[in-house]
Coordinates of C-alpha atoms and ligand atoms in Angstrom, one line a residue:
M1 CA 7.8 34.7 21.7
S2 CA 9.1 37.5 24.4
D3 CA 10.0 41.0 23.5
G4 CA 13.4 42.0 22.5
E5 CA 15.8 41.2 19.8
H6 CA 15.7 38.0 17.7
H7 CA 18.6 38.1 15.3
D8 CA 20.5 35.8 12.9
D9 CA 23.5 38.0 13.5
N10 CA 25.8 36.1 11.1
G11 CA 23.8 37.5 8.1
G12 CA 23.1 33.6 7.1
M13 CA 19.8 32.5 5.5
H14 CA 18.8 30.8 9.1
A15 CA 15.4 29.3 7.6
L16 CA 17.5 26.9 5.3
D17 CA 19.6 25.7 8.2
H18 CA 17.1 24.2 10.4
G19 CA 18.7 22.6 13.3
A20 CA 19.7 19.0 12.5
V21 CA 18.5 19.2 9.0
R22 CA 20.6 21.0 6.6
V23 CA 20.5 21.1 2.9
D24 CA 23.6 21.9 1.0
W25 CA 22.1 24.0 -1.9
S26 CA 25.9 25.2 -2.9
H27 CA 25.3 23.5 -6.3
A28 CA 21.7 24.2 -6.6
K29 CA 21.1 27.9 -6.7
G30 CA 18.0 28.2 -8.7
A31 CA 15.0 26.1 -9.1
P32 CA 15.8 22.4 -10.6
A33 CA 15.5 21.9 -14.3
T34 CA 11.8 20.9 -14.8
P35 CA 9.6 20.8 -17.9
W36 CA 7.6 23.7 -16.1
A37 CA 10.0 26.3 -17.3
E38 CA 8.3 26.1 -20.8
G39 CA 4.7 26.8 -18.9
P40 CA 4.7 30.6 -18.0
D41 CA 5.0 33.2 -20.8
P42 CA 8.2 35.2 -21.1
A43 CA 6.9 38.3 -19.1
D44 CA 5.4 36.0 -16.4
R45 CA 8.8 34.1 -16.4
A46 CA 10.4 37.5 -15.6
M47 CA 8.1 37.9 -12.7
L48 CA 9.9 35.0 -10.8
D49 CA 13.2 37.0 -10.2
P50 CA 12.6 40.7 -10.6
G51 CA 15.4 41.3 -7.8
V52 CA 15.0 44.2 -5.4
P53 CA 13.3 47.1 -6.5
G54 CA 15.0 50.7 -6.1
D55 CA 11.6 51.9 -4.4
L56 CA 11.5 48.9 -2.2
D57 CA 8.6 49.4 0.2
R58 CA 10.2 49.5 3.8
R59 CA 6.6 49.9 5.6
P60 CA 4.3 47.7 3.7
D61 CA 1.0 47.2 5.5
V62 CA 1.7 43.2 5.0
L63 CA 5.0 41.7 4.6
V64 CA 5.0 38.1 3.2
V65 CA 8.4 36.3 4.0
G66 CA 8.8 33.5 1.4
G67 CA 8.0 33.4 -2.4
G68 CA 6.6 29.7 -2.7
V69 CA 3.2 29.3 -3.6
I70 CA 2.0 29.4 -0.1
G71 CA 3.3 33.3 0.5
L72 CA 2.5 34.3 -3.1
A73 CA -1.1 32.9 -2.5
A74 CA -1.3 34.9 1.0
A75 CA -0.1 37.9 -0.7
L76 CA -2.8 37.7 -3.4
F77 CA -5.7 37.0 -0.9
C78 CA -4.3 39.9 1.5
R79 CA -4.8 42.3 -1.6
R80 CA -7.8 41.0 -2.2
A81 CA -9.0 41.4 1.3
A82 CA -7.9 45.2 1.0
L83 CA -5.4 44.8 3.6
G84 CA -3.1 47.8 2.4
R85 CA 0.3 47.4 0.6
V86 CA 1.7 44.0 0.3
L87 CA 5.4 43.1 -0.1
V88 CA 6.5 39.4 -0.9
I89 CA 10.4 39.1 0.0
E90 CA 12.1 35.9 -1.2
A91 CA 15.7 34.9 -0.3
K92 CA 16.4 33.1 -3.6
R93 CA 14.0 33.5 -6.8
L94 CA 10.3 32.8 -6.7
A95 CA 9.3 29.1 -6.4
A96 CA 12.9 28.3 -5.9
G97 CA 12.1 25.6 -3.7
A98 CA 9.3 22.9 -3.4
S99 CA 6.9 25.3 -5.3
G100 CA 8.9 25.1 -8.5
G101 CA 9.8 21.5 -8.7
A102 CA 6.2 20.0 -7.5
G103 CA 4.3 17.6 -9.5
G104 CA 1.2 20.0 -9.8
A105 CA -1.4 17.5 -9.1
L106 CA -4.5 19.2 -7.4
A107 CA -6.1 15.9 -6.3
P108 CA -8.0 16.3 -3.3
D109 CA -9.6 12.6 -3.5
L110 CA -6.1 11.1 -3.4
H111 CA -6.4 12.2 0.4
Q112 CA -9.8 10.8 1.4
L113 CA -8.1 7.3 2.5
S114 CA -5.0 8.8 4.2
D115 CA -5.8 12.2 5.7
P116 CA -8.3 13.8 8.1
P117 CA -11.5 14.9 7.0
A118 CA -10.6 18.6 7.9
F119 CA -7.5 18.5 5.7
V120 CA -9.7 16.9 2.6
Q121 CA -12.1 19.6 3.2
L122 CA -9.5 22.3 2.9
A123 CA -8.2 20.7 -0.2
R124 CA -11.6 20.5 -1.9
T125 CA -12.2 24.1 -0.8
S126 CA -8.9 25.1 -2.5
L127 CA -9.6 23.3 -5.8
T128 CA -12.8 25.2 -6.1
L129 CA -10.8 28.3 -5.7
F130 CA -8.4 27.0 -8.3
R131 CA -11.2 26.9 -10.5
D132 CA -12.8 30.4 -9.7
L133 CA -9.3 32.0 -10.2
D134 CA -8.7 30.5 -13.3
Q135 CA -12.1 31.6 -14.7
E136 CA -11.8 35.0 -13.5
W137 CA -8.5 35.2 -15.0
D138 CA -9.5 34.2 -18.4
G139 CA -7.6 30.6 -17.8
A140 CA -4.4 32.2 -17.3
L141 CA -3.6 29.4 -14.7
G142 CA -3.8 26.9 -17.6
L143 CA -5.7 24.6 -15.2
R144 CA -6.1 21.1 -16.7
W145 CA -8.8 18.6 -15.8
A146 CA -7.0 15.5 -14.5
P147 CA -9.0 12.3 -13.6
R148 CA -7.2 9.8 -12.0
L149 CA -7.1 6.3 -11.3
I150 CA -6.3 5.2 -7.8
L151 CA -4.6 1.5 -7.8
P152 CA -5.2 -0.8 -4.7
D153 CA -2.6 -1.2 -2.1
G154 CA -3.6 -4.8 -1.5
P155 CA -6.3 -7.0 -2.9
P156 CA -9.6 -5.2 -4.3
P157 CA -11.5 -5.3 -1.0
S158 CA -9.1 -2.4 0.1
L159 CA -10.7 0.0 -2.5
Q160 CA -13.8 1.3 -1.0
P161 CA -15.4 4.1 -3.1
W162 CA -16.8 7.0 -1.6
P163 CA -19.4 9.8 -3.2
G164 CA -18.0 11.1 -6.6
V165 CA -15.8 8.1 -7.1
E166 CA -16.5 5.1 -8.9
L167 CA -14.9 1.6 -8.4
L168 CA -13.9 -0.2 -11.9
G169 CA -13.0 -3.7 -12.3
A170 CA -10.2 -4.9 -14.4
D171 CA -12.1 -4.6 -17.7
Q172 CA -13.3 -1.4 -17.3
V173 CA -9.7 -0.1 -16.7
A174 CA -8.5 -1.9 -19.4
E175 CA -11.2 -0.3 -21.7
L176 CA -10.3 3.2 -20.2
E177 CA -6.6 2.6 -20.5
P178 CA -5.5 -0.3 -22.8
D179 CA -1.8 0.1 -22.5
L180 CA -1.8 -0.1 -18.6
A181 CA -0.7 -3.4 -17.2
P182 CA -3.6 -5.3 -16.3
V183 CA -5.1 -4.5 -12.7
P184 CA -7.5 -6.3 -10.9
A185 CA -9.7 -2.7 -10.0
A186 CA -9.2 0.7 -9.6
L187 CA -11.0 3.6 -8.3
L188 CA -11.8 6.3 -10.8
T189 CA -11.9 10.1 -9.3
T190 CA -12.7 12.8 -11.8
D191 CA -13.1 15.8 -9.6
Q192 CA -9.0 16.3 -10.0
A193 CA -7.0 19.2 -11.7
Q194 CA -3.3 19.7 -12.9
V195 CA -1.3 22.9 -13.0
N196 CA 2.0 24.1 -14.0
P197 CA 3.6 24.8 -10.6
L198 CA 5.9 27.5 -12.2
R199 CA 3.1 29.0 -14.0
L200 CA 0.9 29.2 -11.0
A201 CA 3.8 31.1 -9.1
A202 CA 4.3 33.5 -12.1
V203 CA 0.7 34.3 -12.2
L204 CA 0.3 34.5 -8.3
A205 CA 3.4 36.8 -8.7
H206 CA 1.6 39.1 -11.0
R207 CA -1.1 39.8 -8.5
A208 CA 0.8 39.5 -5.3
G209 CA 1.7 43.4 -4.9
G210 CA 5.4 44.3 -4.4
V211 CA 8.0 41.6 -5.0
A212 CA 11.4 41.5 -4.1
T213 CA 14.0 38.4 -4.6
G214 CA 17.3 37.8 -3.5
I215 CA 16.8 39.5 0.0
A216 CA 16.6 36.8 2.9
M217 CA 14.8 38.0 6.4
T218 CA 17.8 37.6 8.8
G219 CA 16.2 38.8 12.1
I220 CA 13.1 39.9 13.7
Q221 CA 12.8 42.9 16.3
V222 CA 9.6 42.4 18.6
A223 CA 8.4 45.1 21.2
G224 CA 5.0 45.1 23.0
G225 CA 4.1 41.9 21.6
R226 CA 4.5 42.8 17.8
I227 CA 7.0 42.4 15.3
V228 CA 8.2 45.8 14.7
R229 CA 11.2 45.4 12.7
V230 CA 12.3 42.6 10.1
R231 CA 15.9 42.8 9.1
T232 CA 17.0 41.7 5.6
A233 CA 19.8 41.5 3.6
A234 CA 18.7 44.6 1.9
G235 CA 18.1 46.6 5.0
D236 CA 15.1 46.8 7.9
L237 CA 11.7 46.7 7.0
H238 CA 9.1 48.2 9.3
P239 CA 5.6 46.1 8.2
G240 CA 2.2 46.2 9.7
T241 CA 1.7 42.6 9.7
V242 CA 3.9 39.7 8.9
V243 CA 3.1 36.3 7.1
L244 CA 6.1 33.7 7.6
A245 CA 5.6 31.2 4.7
T246 CA 9.1 29.8 4.3
G247 CA 8.3 26.5 3.7
L248 CA 9.6 25.0 7.0
A249 CA 8.9 27.6 9.9
P250 CA 11.6 30.0 10.5
E251 CA 13.5 28.7 13.7
P252 CA 14.3 30.1 16.1
W253 CA 11.2 32.3 15.7
V254 CA 8.9 29.6 15.2
Q255 CA 9.6 26.3 16.7
L256 CA 7.9 23.1 15.6
P257 CA 9.0 19.2 15.0
Q258 CA 9.6 19.7 11.2
R259 CA 11.9 18.2 8.5
L260 CA 12.3 18.3 5.0
V261 CA 11.2 15.1 2.9
Q262 CA 13.0 14.8 -0.4
G263 CA 11.2 13.5 -3.5
H264 CA 12.3 12.7 -7.1
L265 CA 10.5 13.3 -10.3
L266 CA 10.9 12.6 -13.9
A267 CA 9.7 13.6 -17.2
T268 CA 9.8 11.6 -20.5
E269 CA 9.3 12.2 -24.2
P270 CA 6.3 11.1 -26.1
G271 CA 6.6 7.5 -26.8
P272 CA 4.6 4.5 -28.3
F273 CA 2.0 4.5 -25.5
R274 CA -1.3 6.3 -24.6
L275 CA -2.2 7.5 -21.3
R276 CA -5.0 9.6 -20.7
L277 CA -5.7 9.4 -16.9
G278 CA -3.4 10.0 -13.9
V279 CA -2.5 6.6 -12.1
H280 CA -1.9 6.9 -8.5
G281 CA -0.4 3.7 -6.7
P282 CA 1.4 2.5 -3.7
G283 CA 4.8 3.1 -5.2
G284 CA 4.2 6.6 -6.6
G285 CA 2.3 7.9 -9.8
V286 CA 2.4 8.5 -13.4
G287 CA 0.2 11.1 -15.4
P288 CA 0.0 12.5 -19.0
L289 CA 2.1 15.9 -19.8
P290 CA 0.6 18.1 -22.2
G291 CA 3.1 17.3 -24.9
G292 CA 2.5 13.6 -25.1
G293 CA 5.3 12.7 -22.3
L294 CA 4.7 11.5 -19.2
L295 CA 5.2 12.8 -15.4
A296 CA 6.5 10.0 -13.0
G297 CA 7.9 9.8 -9.4
G298 CA 6.9 11.6 -6.2
T299 CA 9.1 9.4 -4.0
R300 CA 9.5 10.1 -0.3
D301 CA 13.4 9.8 0.3
E302 CA 13.5 10.3 4.0
G303 CA 16.6 11.3 5.6
D304 CA 18.1 12.1 2.1
H305 CA 19.5 15.9 2.2
S306 CA 21.6 16.1 -0.9
P307 CA 20.0 18.4 -3.7
H308 CA 21.6 16.1 -6.3
V309 CA 19.5 13.6 -8.3
R310 CA 20.4 9.9 -7.3
P311 CA 20.3 7.5 -10.4
E312 CA 19.2 4.7 -8.1
V313 CA 16.0 6.5 -7.2
V314 CA 15.6 7.7 -10.9
A315 CA 15.8 3.9 -12.2
S316 CA 13.4 2.5 -9.3
I317 CA 10.8 5.4 -10.7
R318 CA 11.5 3.9 -14.3
R319 CA 11.1 0.3 -13.2
R320 CA 7.7 1.4 -11.6
L321 CA 6.9 3.1 -14.7
G322 CA 7.7 0.2 -16.9
A323 CA 5.4 -2.1 -14.6
L324 CA 2.7 0.3 -14.9
L325 CA 2.8 1.0 -18.7
P326 CA 4.9 -1.5 -20.3
A327 CA 5.3 0.4 -23.4
A328 CA 7.1 3.3 -21.6
R329 CA 9.8 1.0 -20.1
D330 CA 12.5 2.3 -22.8
V331 CA 11.0 6.1 -23.3
R332 CA 13.8 8.5 -23.3
L333 CA 13.8 11.2 -20.1
T334 CA 14.0 14.8 -20.8
H335 CA 13.9 15.9 -17.3
Q336 CA 14.9 14.2 -13.8
W337 CA 15.2 16.2 -10.9
C338 CA 14.5 16.3 -6.8
C339 CA 13.2 18.8 -4.4
F340 CA 12.2 18.9 -0.8
R341 CA 8.8 18.9 0.7
P342 CA 8.7 21.0 4.1
A343 CA 6.9 18.6 6.5
T344 CA 5.7 18.7 10.3
A345 CA 6.0 15.7 12.6
D346 CA 2.3 14.8 11.6
G347 CA 2.2 15.4 8.2
Q348 CA -0.4 18.0 8.2
P349 CA 0.4 21.8 7.7
V350 CA 0.4 24.8 10.0
I351 CA -1.8 27.6 9.4
D352 CA -1.8 29.6 12.7
Q353 CA -1.0 33.1 14.5
V354 CA 2.6 33.1 15.9
P355 CA 2.1 32.7 19.9
G356 CA 2.4 35.9 21.7
L357 CA 2.7 38.0 18.6
E358 CA -0.6 40.0 17.4
N359 CA 0.8 40.9 14.0
A360 CA 2.5 37.7 12.9
W361 CA 0.9 34.5 11.1
V362 CA 2.8 31.4 9.9
S363 CA 2.0 28.9 7.3
A364 CA 4.5 25.9 7.2
G365 CA 4.7 22.2 6.5
H366 CA 2.6 21.8 3.7
D367 CA 4.6 18.7 2.9
G368 CA 3.3 17.0 -0.4
T369 CA 0.1 19.3 -0.9
G370 CA 1.2 22.8 -0.6
I371 CA 0.5 23.5 -4.2
L372 CA -3.3 22.1 -3.9
L373 CA -3.7 24.0 -0.4
A374 CA -2.2 27.4 -1.4
P375 CA -5.3 29.2 -2.5
A376 CA -7.6 27.9 0.7
T377 CA -4.5 28.5 3.1
G378 CA -3.9 32.2 1.2
Q379 CA -7.5 32.8 1.6
A380 CA -7.8 31.7 5.2
L381 CA -4.9 33.6 6.4
A382 CA -6.1 36.9 4.8
S383 CA -9.4 36.3 6.4
W384 CA -7.8 35.8 10.0
I385 CA -5.6 39.0 9.5
A386 CA -8.5 40.9 8.4
T387 CA -11.1 40.0 10.8
G388 CA -9.0 39.0 13.8
N389 CA -11.0 35.7 14.0
R390 CA -9.5 32.1 13.1
P391 CA -11.5 30.8 10.1
R392 CA -13.0 27.6 11.1
Q393 CA -11.9 25.4 8.2
V394 CA -8.2 25.9 9.6
N395 CA -9.0 25.0 13.3
S396 CA -7.2 21.8 12.8
F397 CA -3.8 23.3 11.7
T398 CA -2.4 24.9 14.8
L399 CA 0.9 25.1 16.4
S400 CA -0.3 24.2 19.7
R401 CA -1.0 20.5 18.8
F402 CA 2.7 20.0 18.9
A403 CA 3.1 21.3 22.2
Q404 CA 0.4 19.0 23.6
T405 CA 2.6 15.7 22.5
Ligands
FAD501 C1 8.9 15.9 -5.6 C2 7.8 16.8 -5.0 C3 6.4 16.7 -5.3 C4 5.3 17.2 -5.3 N1 4.0 17.4 -5.8 C5 3.0 17.9 -5.5 C6 1.7 18.0 -6.2 O1 1.6 17.2 -7.1 N2 0.7 18.6 -5.6 C7 0.9 19.4 -4.6 O2 0.0 20.2 -4.2 N3 2.1 19.5 -3.8 C8 3.3 18.6 -4.1 N4 4.4 18.9 -3.6 C9 4.6 19.8 -2.4 C10 4.6 21.1 -2.7 O3 5.8 21.5 -3.7 C11 5.1 21.9 -1.2 O4 4.0 21.6 -0.5 C12 4.9 23.4 -1.5 O5 5.6 23.9 -2.6 C13 5.3 24.2 -0.3 O6 5.1 25.6 -0.8 P1 5.7 26.6 0.6 O7 5.5 27.9 -0.3 O8 5.1 26.5 1.8 O9 7.2 26.4 0.5 P2 8.7 26.7 -0.7 O10 8.3 26.2 -1.8 O11 9.7 25.7 0.1 O12 8.8 28.2 -0.7 C14 9.3 28.6 0.7 C15 10.3 29.9 0.2 O13 10.6 30.5 1.4 C16 11.9 31.1 1.0 N5 12.3 31.3 2.3 C17 13.0 30.4 3.2 N6 13.5 31.3 4.1 C18 13.5 32.5 3.9 C19 13.7 33.5 4.5 N7 14.6 33.9 5.7 N8 13.7 34.9 4.0 C20 13.3 35.1 2.7 N9 12.7 33.9 2.2 C21 12.9 32.8 2.9 C22 12.5 30.1 0.1 O14 13.7 30.3 -0.5 C23 11.4 29.4 -0.5 O15 11.5 30.0 -1.9 C24 5.5 17.9 -3.9 C25 6.6 18.3 -3.3 C26 7.7 17.5 -3.9 C27 9.2 17.7 -3.2

């Protein structure tokens, strides 16, 4: 990025208008209605939309742009790294995007078969951090142990266990989960967890430093290889360091091949079934909710940029649910919603310094695993800012990998 003014002068929310990928949010001003809203206690819930404080810090040491889980975790770890005053600005309300609508699965093992080792390692580090934070905060995160069954993508030979994961035969699966439709085999992964993503956002927000909602970053001014001014709807800010955590990287300031990938989820009432384990199969997943209902779905609806729930997608999740758990075929739904994964062209996140800018970092494109990766990402960013050295565990998540393709 070269010196000079880089403004979105129409005052629009540039980061939500990603070239050809425009989501019409006009009917969806807040987070989607999910079962998660019942999770945070009222004081924490108020943290999600504090508005703009009268004494807004216009010269924070660290400015985090974007109040999803990645931005909030970055803010938390910047504070813990003693980087000075931290301010998070969010265009809407905290966790208004994918971070408030996600499934909340913290499941590194699900990625063992599909993602590179560096990704799985970062995911495992993050789950450990989740556990440490929850313990340190006396259970404030409400982390639940959530073992899962991974169902075969084909005949049983396609299921090869790895250390810590057990291969179960049909009888063992039936014994564990008698209400599940018969399956030939499954992998049992036990080192997994589950979190209410809205509760996570609220708990992080409490510890993130200053938080201002309803203000979008609309422009950046660069001088001498540094961001010297960030324009916002509430006036100019002059941060020492900037972390861009806007879901998709904010174009035109950071360029990479990226897109939004819609996903649908649904929640059900309790019913005449029992399911103790999460079940993850080729067509999506289903898992137990604390009150006895189920959480199902996690579709990938590529190319759909409408914020409206599509009945045919909900119907397909229900069909899949009925096939997995026949007693849940007619269960009543309590919630159905969709939201958008910020995704890069290779499905891996970006955690990097912005090229040409000595005081700006970006973390974007966390796709279907941003909740899981939030603590490890936040910790890596804070460590990099504090020491000037790229942490080894984020070596793979560069922007430059797209320049090579
Ligand atoms: C259906 C579905 C299920 C999922 N399930 C899981 C799961 O089980 N486990 C898991 O780990 N992950 C899951 N995910 C993925 C996860 O939700 C995302 O990876 C994660 O929320 C991304 O977080 P983020 O903070 O990067 O982005 P976001 O949540 O999109 O937050 C970015 C924020 O930046 C704000 N912003 C944008 N531009 C500006 C600007 N110019 N100025 C100020 N603010 C701005 C936005 O308003 C937004 O609030 C799921 C996603 C979907 C869609």
